[in-house]
Tab-separated table of C-alpha atoms in Angstrom:
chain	number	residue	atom	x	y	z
J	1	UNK	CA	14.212	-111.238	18.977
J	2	UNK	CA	14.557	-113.871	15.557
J	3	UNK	CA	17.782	-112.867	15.564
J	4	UNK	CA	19.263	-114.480	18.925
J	5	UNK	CA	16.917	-116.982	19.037
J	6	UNK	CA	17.663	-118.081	15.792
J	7	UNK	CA	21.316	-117.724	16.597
J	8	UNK	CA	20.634	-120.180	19.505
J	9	UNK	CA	18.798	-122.406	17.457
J	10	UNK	CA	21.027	-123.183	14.750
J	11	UNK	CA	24.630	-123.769	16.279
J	12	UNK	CA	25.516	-127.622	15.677
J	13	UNK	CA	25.206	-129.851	18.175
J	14	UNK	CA	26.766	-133.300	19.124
J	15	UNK	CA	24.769	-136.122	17.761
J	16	UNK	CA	22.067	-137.577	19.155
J	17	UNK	CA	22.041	-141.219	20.272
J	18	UNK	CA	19.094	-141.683	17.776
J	19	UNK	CA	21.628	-140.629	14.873
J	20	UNK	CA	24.057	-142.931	15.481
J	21	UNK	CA	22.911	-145.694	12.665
J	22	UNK	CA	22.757	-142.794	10.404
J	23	UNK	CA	26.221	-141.770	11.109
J	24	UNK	CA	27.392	-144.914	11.401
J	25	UNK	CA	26.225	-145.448	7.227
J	26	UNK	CA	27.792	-141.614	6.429
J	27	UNK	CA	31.191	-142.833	7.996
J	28	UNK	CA	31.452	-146.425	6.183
J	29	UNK	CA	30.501	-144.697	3.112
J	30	UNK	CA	32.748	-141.622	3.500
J	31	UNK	CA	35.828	-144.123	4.124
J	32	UNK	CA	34.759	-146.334	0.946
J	33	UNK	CA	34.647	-142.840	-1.168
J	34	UNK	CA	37.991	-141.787	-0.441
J	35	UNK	CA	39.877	-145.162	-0.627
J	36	UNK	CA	38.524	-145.381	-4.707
J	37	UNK	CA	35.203	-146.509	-4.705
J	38	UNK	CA	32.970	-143.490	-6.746
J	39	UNK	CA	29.847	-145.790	-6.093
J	40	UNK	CA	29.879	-145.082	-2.677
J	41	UNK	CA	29.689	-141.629	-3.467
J	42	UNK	CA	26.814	-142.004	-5.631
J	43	UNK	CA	24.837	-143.236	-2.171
J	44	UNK	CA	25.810	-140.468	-0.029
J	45	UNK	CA	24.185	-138.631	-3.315
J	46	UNK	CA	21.274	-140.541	-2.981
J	47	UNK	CA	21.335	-140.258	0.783
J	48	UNK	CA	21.416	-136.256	1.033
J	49	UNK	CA	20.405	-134.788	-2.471
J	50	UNK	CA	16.856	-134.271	-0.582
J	51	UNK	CA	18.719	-132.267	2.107
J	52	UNK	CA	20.962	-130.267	-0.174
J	53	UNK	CA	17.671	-129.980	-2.376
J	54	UNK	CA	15.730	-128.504	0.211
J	55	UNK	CA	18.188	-126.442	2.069
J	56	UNK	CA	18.464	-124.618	-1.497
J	57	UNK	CA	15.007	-124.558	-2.031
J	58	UNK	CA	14.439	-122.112	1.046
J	59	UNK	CA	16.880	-119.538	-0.160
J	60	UNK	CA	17.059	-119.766	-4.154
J	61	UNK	CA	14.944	-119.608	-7.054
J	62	UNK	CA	13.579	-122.760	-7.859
J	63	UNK	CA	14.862	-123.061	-11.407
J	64	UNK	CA	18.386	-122.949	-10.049
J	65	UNK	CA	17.877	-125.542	-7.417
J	66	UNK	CA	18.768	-128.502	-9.496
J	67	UNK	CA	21.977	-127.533	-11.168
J	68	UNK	CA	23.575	-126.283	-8.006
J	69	UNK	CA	22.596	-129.811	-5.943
J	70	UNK	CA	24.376	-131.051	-9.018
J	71	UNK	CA	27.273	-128.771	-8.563
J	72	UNK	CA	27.476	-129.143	-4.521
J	73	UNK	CA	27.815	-132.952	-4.803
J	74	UNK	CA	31.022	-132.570	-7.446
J	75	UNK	CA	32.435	-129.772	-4.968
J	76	UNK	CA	31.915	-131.982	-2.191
J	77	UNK	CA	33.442	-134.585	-4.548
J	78	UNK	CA	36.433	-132.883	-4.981
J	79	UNK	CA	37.081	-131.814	-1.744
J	80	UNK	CA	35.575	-134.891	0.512
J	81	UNK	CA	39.329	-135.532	1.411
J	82	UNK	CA	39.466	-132.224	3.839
J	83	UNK	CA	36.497	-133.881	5.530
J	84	UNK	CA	38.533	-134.556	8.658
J	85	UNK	CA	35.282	-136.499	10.431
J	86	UNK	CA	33.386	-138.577	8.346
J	87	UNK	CA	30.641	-138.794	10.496
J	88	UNK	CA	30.122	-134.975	9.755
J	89	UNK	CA	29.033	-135.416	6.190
J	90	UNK	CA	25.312	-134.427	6.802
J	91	UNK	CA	26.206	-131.069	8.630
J	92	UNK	CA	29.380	-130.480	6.227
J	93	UNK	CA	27.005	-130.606	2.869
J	94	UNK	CA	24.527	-128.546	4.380
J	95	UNK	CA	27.126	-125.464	5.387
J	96	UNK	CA	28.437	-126.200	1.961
J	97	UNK	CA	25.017	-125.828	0.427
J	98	UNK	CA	23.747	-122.412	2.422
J	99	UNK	CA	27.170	-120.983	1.398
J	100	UNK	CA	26.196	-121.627	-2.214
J	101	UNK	CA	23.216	-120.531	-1.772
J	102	UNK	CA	24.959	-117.026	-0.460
J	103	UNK	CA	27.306	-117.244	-3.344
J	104	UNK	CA	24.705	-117.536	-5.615
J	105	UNK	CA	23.112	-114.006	-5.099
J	106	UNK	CA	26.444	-112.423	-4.687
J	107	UNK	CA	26.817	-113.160	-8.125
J	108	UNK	CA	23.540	-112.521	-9.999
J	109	UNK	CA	21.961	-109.580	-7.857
J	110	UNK	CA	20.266	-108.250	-10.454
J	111	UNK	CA	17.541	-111.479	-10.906
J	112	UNK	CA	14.410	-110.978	-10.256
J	113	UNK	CA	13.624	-114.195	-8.607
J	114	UNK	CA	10.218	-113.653	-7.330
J	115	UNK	CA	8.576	-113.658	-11.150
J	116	UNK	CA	10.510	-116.563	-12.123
J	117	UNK	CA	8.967	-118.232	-8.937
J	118	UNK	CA	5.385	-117.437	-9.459
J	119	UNK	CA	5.312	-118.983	-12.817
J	120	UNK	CA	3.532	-122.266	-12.458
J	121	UNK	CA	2.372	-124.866	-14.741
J	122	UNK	CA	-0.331	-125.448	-13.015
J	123	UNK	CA	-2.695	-124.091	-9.586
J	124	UNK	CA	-1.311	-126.437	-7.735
J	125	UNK	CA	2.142	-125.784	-8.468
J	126	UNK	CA	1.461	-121.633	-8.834
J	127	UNK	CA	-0.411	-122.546	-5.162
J	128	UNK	CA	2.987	-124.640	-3.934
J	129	UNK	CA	5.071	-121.941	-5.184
J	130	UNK	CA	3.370	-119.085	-3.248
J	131	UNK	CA	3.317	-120.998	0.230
J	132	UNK	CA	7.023	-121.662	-0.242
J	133	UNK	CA	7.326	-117.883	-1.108
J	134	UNK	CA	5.532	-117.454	2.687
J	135	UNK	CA	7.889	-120.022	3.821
J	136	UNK	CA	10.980	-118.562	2.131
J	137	UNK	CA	9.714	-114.912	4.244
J	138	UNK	CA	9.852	-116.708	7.610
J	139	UNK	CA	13.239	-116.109	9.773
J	140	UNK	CA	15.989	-118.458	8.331
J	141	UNK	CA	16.159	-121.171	11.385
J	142	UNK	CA	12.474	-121.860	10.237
J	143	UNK	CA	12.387	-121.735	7.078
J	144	UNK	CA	14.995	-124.328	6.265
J	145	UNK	CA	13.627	-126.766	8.939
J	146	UNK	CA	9.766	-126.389	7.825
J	147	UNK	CA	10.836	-127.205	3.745
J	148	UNK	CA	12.867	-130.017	4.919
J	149	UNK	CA	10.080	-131.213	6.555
J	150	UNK	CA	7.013	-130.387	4.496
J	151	UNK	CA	8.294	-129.982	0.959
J	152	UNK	CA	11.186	-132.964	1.191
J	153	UNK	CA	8.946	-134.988	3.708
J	154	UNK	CA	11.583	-135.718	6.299
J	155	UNK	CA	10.969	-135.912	10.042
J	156	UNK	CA	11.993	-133.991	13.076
J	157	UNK	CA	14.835	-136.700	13.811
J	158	UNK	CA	15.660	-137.284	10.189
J	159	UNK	CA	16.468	-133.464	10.159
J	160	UNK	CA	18.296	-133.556	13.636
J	161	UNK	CA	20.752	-136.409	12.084
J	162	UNK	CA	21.308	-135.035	8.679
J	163	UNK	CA	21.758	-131.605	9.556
J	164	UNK	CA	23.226	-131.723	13.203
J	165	UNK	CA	21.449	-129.648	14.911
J	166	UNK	CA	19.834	-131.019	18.059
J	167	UNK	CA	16.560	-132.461	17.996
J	168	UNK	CA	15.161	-129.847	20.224
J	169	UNK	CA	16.232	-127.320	18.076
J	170	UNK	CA	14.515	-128.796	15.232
J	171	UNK	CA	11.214	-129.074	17.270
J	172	UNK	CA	11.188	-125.686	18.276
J	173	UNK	CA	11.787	-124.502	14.923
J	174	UNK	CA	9.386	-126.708	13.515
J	175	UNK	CA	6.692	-125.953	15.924
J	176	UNK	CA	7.426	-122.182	15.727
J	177	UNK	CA	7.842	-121.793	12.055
J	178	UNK	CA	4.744	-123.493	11.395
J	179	UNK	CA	2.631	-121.301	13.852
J	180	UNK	CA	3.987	-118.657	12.034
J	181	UNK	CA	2.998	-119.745	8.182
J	182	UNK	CA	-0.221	-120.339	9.838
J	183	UNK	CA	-0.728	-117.241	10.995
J	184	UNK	CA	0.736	-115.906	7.598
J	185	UNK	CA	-1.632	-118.680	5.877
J	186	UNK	CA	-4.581	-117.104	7.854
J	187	UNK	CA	-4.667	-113.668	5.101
J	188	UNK	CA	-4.617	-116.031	2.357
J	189	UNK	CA	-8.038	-117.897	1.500
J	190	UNK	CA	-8.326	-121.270	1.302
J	191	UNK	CA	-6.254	-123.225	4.119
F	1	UNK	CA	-2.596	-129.532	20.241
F	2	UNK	CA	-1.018	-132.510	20.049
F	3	UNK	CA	2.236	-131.892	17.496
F	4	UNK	CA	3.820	-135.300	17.019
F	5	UNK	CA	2.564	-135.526	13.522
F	6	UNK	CA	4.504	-132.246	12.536
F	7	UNK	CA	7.460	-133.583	14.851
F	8	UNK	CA	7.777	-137.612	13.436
F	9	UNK	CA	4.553	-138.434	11.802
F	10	UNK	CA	3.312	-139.854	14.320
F	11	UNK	CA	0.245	-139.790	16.058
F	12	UNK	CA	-3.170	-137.495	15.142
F	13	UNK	CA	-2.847	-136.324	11.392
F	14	UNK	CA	-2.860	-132.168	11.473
F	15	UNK	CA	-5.133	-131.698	8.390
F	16	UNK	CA	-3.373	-127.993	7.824
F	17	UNK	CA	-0.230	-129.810	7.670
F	18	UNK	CA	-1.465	-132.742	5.792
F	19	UNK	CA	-2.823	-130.255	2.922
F	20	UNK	CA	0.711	-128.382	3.429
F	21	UNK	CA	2.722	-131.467	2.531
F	22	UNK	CA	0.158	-132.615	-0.453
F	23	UNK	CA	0.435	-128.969	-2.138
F	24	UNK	CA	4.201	-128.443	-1.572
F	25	UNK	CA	4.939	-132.116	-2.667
F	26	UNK	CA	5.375	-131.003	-6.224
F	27	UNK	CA	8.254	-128.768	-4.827
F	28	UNK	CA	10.242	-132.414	-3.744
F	29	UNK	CA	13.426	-133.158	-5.010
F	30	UNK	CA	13.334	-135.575	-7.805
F	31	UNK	CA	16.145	-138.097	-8.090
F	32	UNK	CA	18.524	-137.399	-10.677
F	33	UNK	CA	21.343	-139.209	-11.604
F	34	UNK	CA	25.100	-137.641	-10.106
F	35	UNK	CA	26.939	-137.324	-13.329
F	36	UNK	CA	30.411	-137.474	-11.931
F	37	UNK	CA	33.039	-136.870	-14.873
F	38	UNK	CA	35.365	-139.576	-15.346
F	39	UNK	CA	38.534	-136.933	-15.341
F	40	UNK	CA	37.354	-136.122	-11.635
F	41	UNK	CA	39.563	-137.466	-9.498
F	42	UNK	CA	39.322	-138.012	-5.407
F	43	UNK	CA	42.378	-136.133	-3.897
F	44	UNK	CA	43.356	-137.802	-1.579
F	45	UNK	CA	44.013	-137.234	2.101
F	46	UNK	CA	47.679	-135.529	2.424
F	47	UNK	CA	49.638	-137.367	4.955
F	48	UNK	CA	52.384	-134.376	5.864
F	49	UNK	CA	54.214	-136.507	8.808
F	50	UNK	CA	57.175	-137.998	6.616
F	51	UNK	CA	57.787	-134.513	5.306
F	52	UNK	CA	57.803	-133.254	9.278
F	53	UNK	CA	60.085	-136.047	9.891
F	54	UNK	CA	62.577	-135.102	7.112
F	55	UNK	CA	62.196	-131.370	7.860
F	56	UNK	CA	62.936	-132.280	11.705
F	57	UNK	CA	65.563	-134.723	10.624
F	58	UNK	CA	67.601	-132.026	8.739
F	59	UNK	CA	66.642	-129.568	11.659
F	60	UNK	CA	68.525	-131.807	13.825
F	61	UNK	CA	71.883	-132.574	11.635
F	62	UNK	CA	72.139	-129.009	11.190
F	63	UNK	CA	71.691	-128.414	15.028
F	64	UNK	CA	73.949	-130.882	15.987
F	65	UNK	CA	76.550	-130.074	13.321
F	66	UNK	CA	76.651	-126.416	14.817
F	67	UNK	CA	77.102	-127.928	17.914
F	68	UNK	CA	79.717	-130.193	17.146
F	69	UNK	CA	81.879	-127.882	14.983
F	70	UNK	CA	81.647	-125.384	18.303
F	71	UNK	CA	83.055	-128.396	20.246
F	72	UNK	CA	85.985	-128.975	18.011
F	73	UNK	CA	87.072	-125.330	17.773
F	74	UNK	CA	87.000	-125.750	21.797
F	75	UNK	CA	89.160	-128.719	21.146
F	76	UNK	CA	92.023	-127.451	18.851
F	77	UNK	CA	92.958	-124.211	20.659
F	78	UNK	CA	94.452	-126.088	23.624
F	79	UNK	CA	96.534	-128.155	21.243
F	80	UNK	CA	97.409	-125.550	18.714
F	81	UNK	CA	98.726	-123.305	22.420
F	82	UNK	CA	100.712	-126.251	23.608
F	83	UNK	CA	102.577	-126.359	20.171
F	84	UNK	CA	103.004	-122.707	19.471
F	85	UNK	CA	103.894	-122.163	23.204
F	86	UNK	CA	107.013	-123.350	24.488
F	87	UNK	CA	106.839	-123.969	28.139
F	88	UNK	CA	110.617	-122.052	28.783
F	89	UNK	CA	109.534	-118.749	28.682
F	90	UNK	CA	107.103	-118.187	31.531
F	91	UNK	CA	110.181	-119.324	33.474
F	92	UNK	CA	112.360	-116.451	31.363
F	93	UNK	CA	110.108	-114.190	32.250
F	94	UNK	CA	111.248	-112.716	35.451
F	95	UNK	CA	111.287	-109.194	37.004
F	96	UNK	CA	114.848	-109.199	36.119
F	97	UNK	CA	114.946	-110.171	32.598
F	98	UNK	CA	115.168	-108.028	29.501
F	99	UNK	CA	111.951	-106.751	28.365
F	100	UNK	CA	110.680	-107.439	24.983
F	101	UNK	CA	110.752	-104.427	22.335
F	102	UNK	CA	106.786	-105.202	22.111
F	103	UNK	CA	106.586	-105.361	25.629
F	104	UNK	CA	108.893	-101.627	26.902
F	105	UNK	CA	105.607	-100.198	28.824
F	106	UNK	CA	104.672	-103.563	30.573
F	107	UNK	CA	105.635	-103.476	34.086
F	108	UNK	CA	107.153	-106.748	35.212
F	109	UNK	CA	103.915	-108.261	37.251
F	110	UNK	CA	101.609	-107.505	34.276
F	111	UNK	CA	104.294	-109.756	31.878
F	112	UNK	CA	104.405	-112.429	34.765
F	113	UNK	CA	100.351	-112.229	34.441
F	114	UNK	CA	100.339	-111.963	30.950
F	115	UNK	CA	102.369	-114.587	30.689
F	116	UNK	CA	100.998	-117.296	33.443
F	117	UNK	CA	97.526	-116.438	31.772
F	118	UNK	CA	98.077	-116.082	27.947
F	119	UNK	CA	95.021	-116.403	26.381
F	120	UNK	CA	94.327	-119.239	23.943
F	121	UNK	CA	94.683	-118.154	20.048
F	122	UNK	CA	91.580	-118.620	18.942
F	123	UNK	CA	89.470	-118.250	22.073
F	124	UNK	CA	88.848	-114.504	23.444
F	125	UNK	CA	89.389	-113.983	26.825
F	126	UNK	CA	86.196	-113.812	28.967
F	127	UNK	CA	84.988	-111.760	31.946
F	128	UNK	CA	83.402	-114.482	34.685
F	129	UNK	CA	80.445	-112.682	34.110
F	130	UNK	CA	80.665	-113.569	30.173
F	131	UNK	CA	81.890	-117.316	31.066
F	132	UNK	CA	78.491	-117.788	32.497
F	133	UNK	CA	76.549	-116.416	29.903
F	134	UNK	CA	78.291	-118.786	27.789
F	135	UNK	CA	77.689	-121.527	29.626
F	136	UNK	CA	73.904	-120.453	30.290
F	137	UNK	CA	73.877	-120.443	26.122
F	138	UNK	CA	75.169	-123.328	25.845
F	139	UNK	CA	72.689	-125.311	28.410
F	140	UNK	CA	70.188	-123.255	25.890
F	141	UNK	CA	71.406	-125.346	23.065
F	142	UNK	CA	71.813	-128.863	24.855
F	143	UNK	CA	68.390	-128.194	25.769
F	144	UNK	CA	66.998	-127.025	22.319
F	145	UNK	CA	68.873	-129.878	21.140
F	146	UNK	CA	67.163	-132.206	23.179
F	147	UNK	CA	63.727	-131.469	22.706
F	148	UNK	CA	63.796	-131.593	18.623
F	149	UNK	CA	65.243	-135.384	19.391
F	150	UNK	CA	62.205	-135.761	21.538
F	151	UNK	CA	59.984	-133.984	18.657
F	152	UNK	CA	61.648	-136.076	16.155
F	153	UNK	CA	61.282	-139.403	18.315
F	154	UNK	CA	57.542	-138.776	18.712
F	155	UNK	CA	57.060	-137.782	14.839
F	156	UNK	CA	58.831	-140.974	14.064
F	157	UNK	CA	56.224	-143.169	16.382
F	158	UNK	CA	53.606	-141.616	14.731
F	159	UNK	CA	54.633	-141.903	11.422
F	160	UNK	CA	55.153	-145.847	11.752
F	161	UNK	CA	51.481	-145.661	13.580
F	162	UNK	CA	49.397	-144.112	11.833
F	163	UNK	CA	45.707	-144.263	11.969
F	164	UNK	CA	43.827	-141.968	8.949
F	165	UNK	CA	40.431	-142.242	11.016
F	166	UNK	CA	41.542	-140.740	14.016
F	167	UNK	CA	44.225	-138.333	12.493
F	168	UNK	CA	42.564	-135.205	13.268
F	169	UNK	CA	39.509	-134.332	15.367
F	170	UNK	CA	36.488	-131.874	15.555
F	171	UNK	CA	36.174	-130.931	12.063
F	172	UNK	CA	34.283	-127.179	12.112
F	173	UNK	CA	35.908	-125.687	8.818
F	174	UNK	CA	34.154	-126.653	5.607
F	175	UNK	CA	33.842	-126.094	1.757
């Protein structure tokens, strides 16, 4: 039943009227980036490192989250000129950040991720680190959507334009992801 | 339950989701700087249409040289006839003359045919059936040859107009 729904739940979408000022900063910037100016670059880096960040976060081990948002932007760096609509930067980091995050356990099967993950240096990092482990269990339409929203502290719409996906997508995955870590949250004292 | 604050923040704070965001706050992304090498260089966007235009434009010199050289060869075999050919003999050539050594089996009508209808040098005779095949192919041509000037024509507007932002549209292949 995940599986359809979640089919159904993350194909792109046109972009809402609400994400037009959004898009309208992505395309000015894109432009600036590939006729020489690097600093623009360095805001669309500022702009979606929390996206990339988080998108990463829900599928790899922590400790590896950083270097590959590093390595994502310099990709994207590299190849921003086959961006053939610059208003598509939000959705065009983010497929290029889940396919890394593919890539990245085609190539190192063998780690044990879950033991680097519960290492914390403290409870409420070991505490953060086993929610996002229930988080990281939840079907893949929800899980991305519910770190974006409470790990990187973005909003429904803030989602919608970055990633573009629709904003009632994003609601119902929001609203249905989080009833399920709740009920998942329910066999674990203390929430 | 009211779910705006999960949705936009808005509205009645969900204290499970309030505690959710505190604990899993020390997951956030912390700004880093981008350390973009200095030898990394933007690529940048390939404009292919003067190459199209040159690869059209030699398309069409190539096409129209064919065709041309065809014409000329249709040309010349009418004049080179008219100077190997005397007029006098079709009139020699009568039921009653001599007949030719290379001609002893030819009955008289077939030389007066042969002769009244000699075919050109250098262009083989052709059934009617084969004239209009010819001709059909060569329509075929004129009309191939008229659509790469149209191609060409329309590469060359865009090439003198063109507009990076709205080059190419709905952009679904990435990485």
């Amino acid at each position: 039943m995940y599986a359809t729904a979640d089919m159904l739940l993350t194909s792109p979408a046109p972009a809402a009227p609400e994400q037009s000022h959004e898009t309208a900063i992505e395309v000015v910037l894109v432009k600036a980036v590939l006729e020489g100016d690097r600093d623009g670059f360095t805001r669309l880096y500022d702009l979606y490192a929390p996206l990339v960040h988080g998108i990463l976060l829900a599928r790899v081990p922590r400790a590896e989250v950083d270097d590959l948002v590093q390595d994502i932007f310099l990709h994207a760096f590299k190849k921003l000129h086959t961006l053939r609509e610059s208003s598509s930067f939000g959705p065009w980091i983010a497929m290029i950040a889940r396919n890394r995050a593919v890539d990245f356990y085609r190539r190192s099967r063998e780690t044990v991720e879950i033991n680097d993950e519960l290492r914390g240096s403290n409870t409420q990092d070991s505490r953060a680190t086993e929610i996002l482990e229930l988080i990281r269990n939840l079907p893949e339409a929800y899980r991305e959507t519910l770190v974006l929203r409470l790990v990187e502290g973005m909003t429904g719409p803030e989602i919608a334009a970055r990633t573009g996906l629709t904003a009632a997508s994003v609601r119902v995955n929001l609203h249905r992801g989080m009833k399920l870590l709740r009920e998942q949250l329910g066999f674990m004292e203390g929430l | 339950m009211n779910d705006d604050y999960l949705w936009d923040k808005t509205g009645e704070p969900d204290p499970q989701v309030q505690e959710l965001e505190e604990i899993l706050s020390s997951l956030r992304y912390q700004p880093k700087p981008l350390q973009i090498p200095n030898e990394l260089r933007l690529p940048q966007r390939r404009n292919y249409f003067p190459w199209v235009a040159i690869a059209a434009g030699v398309s069409l010199a190539i096409l129209a040289g064919g065709i041309w050289l065809s014409t000329r060869s249709h040309g010349d075999a009418p004049q080179r006839q008219a100077e190997v050919t005397p007029p006098a003999p079709v009139k020699e050539v009568t039921p009653s003359a001599p007949k030719t050594p290379e001609r002893k089996n030819e009955s008289p009508e077939e030389v007066v045919a042969v002769h009244k209808h000699r075919p050109r040098a250098s262009v083989p005779v052709l059934s009617k059936r084969e004239r209009e095949e010819a001709l059909m192919a060569k329509e075929q041509v004129m009309l191939a040859l008229r659509l790469t000037t149209e191609k060409l024509s329309l590469v060359h507007k865009k090439t003198q107009n063109t507009n990076p932002a709205n080059q190419i549209k709905n952009q679904h292949r990435v990485g």
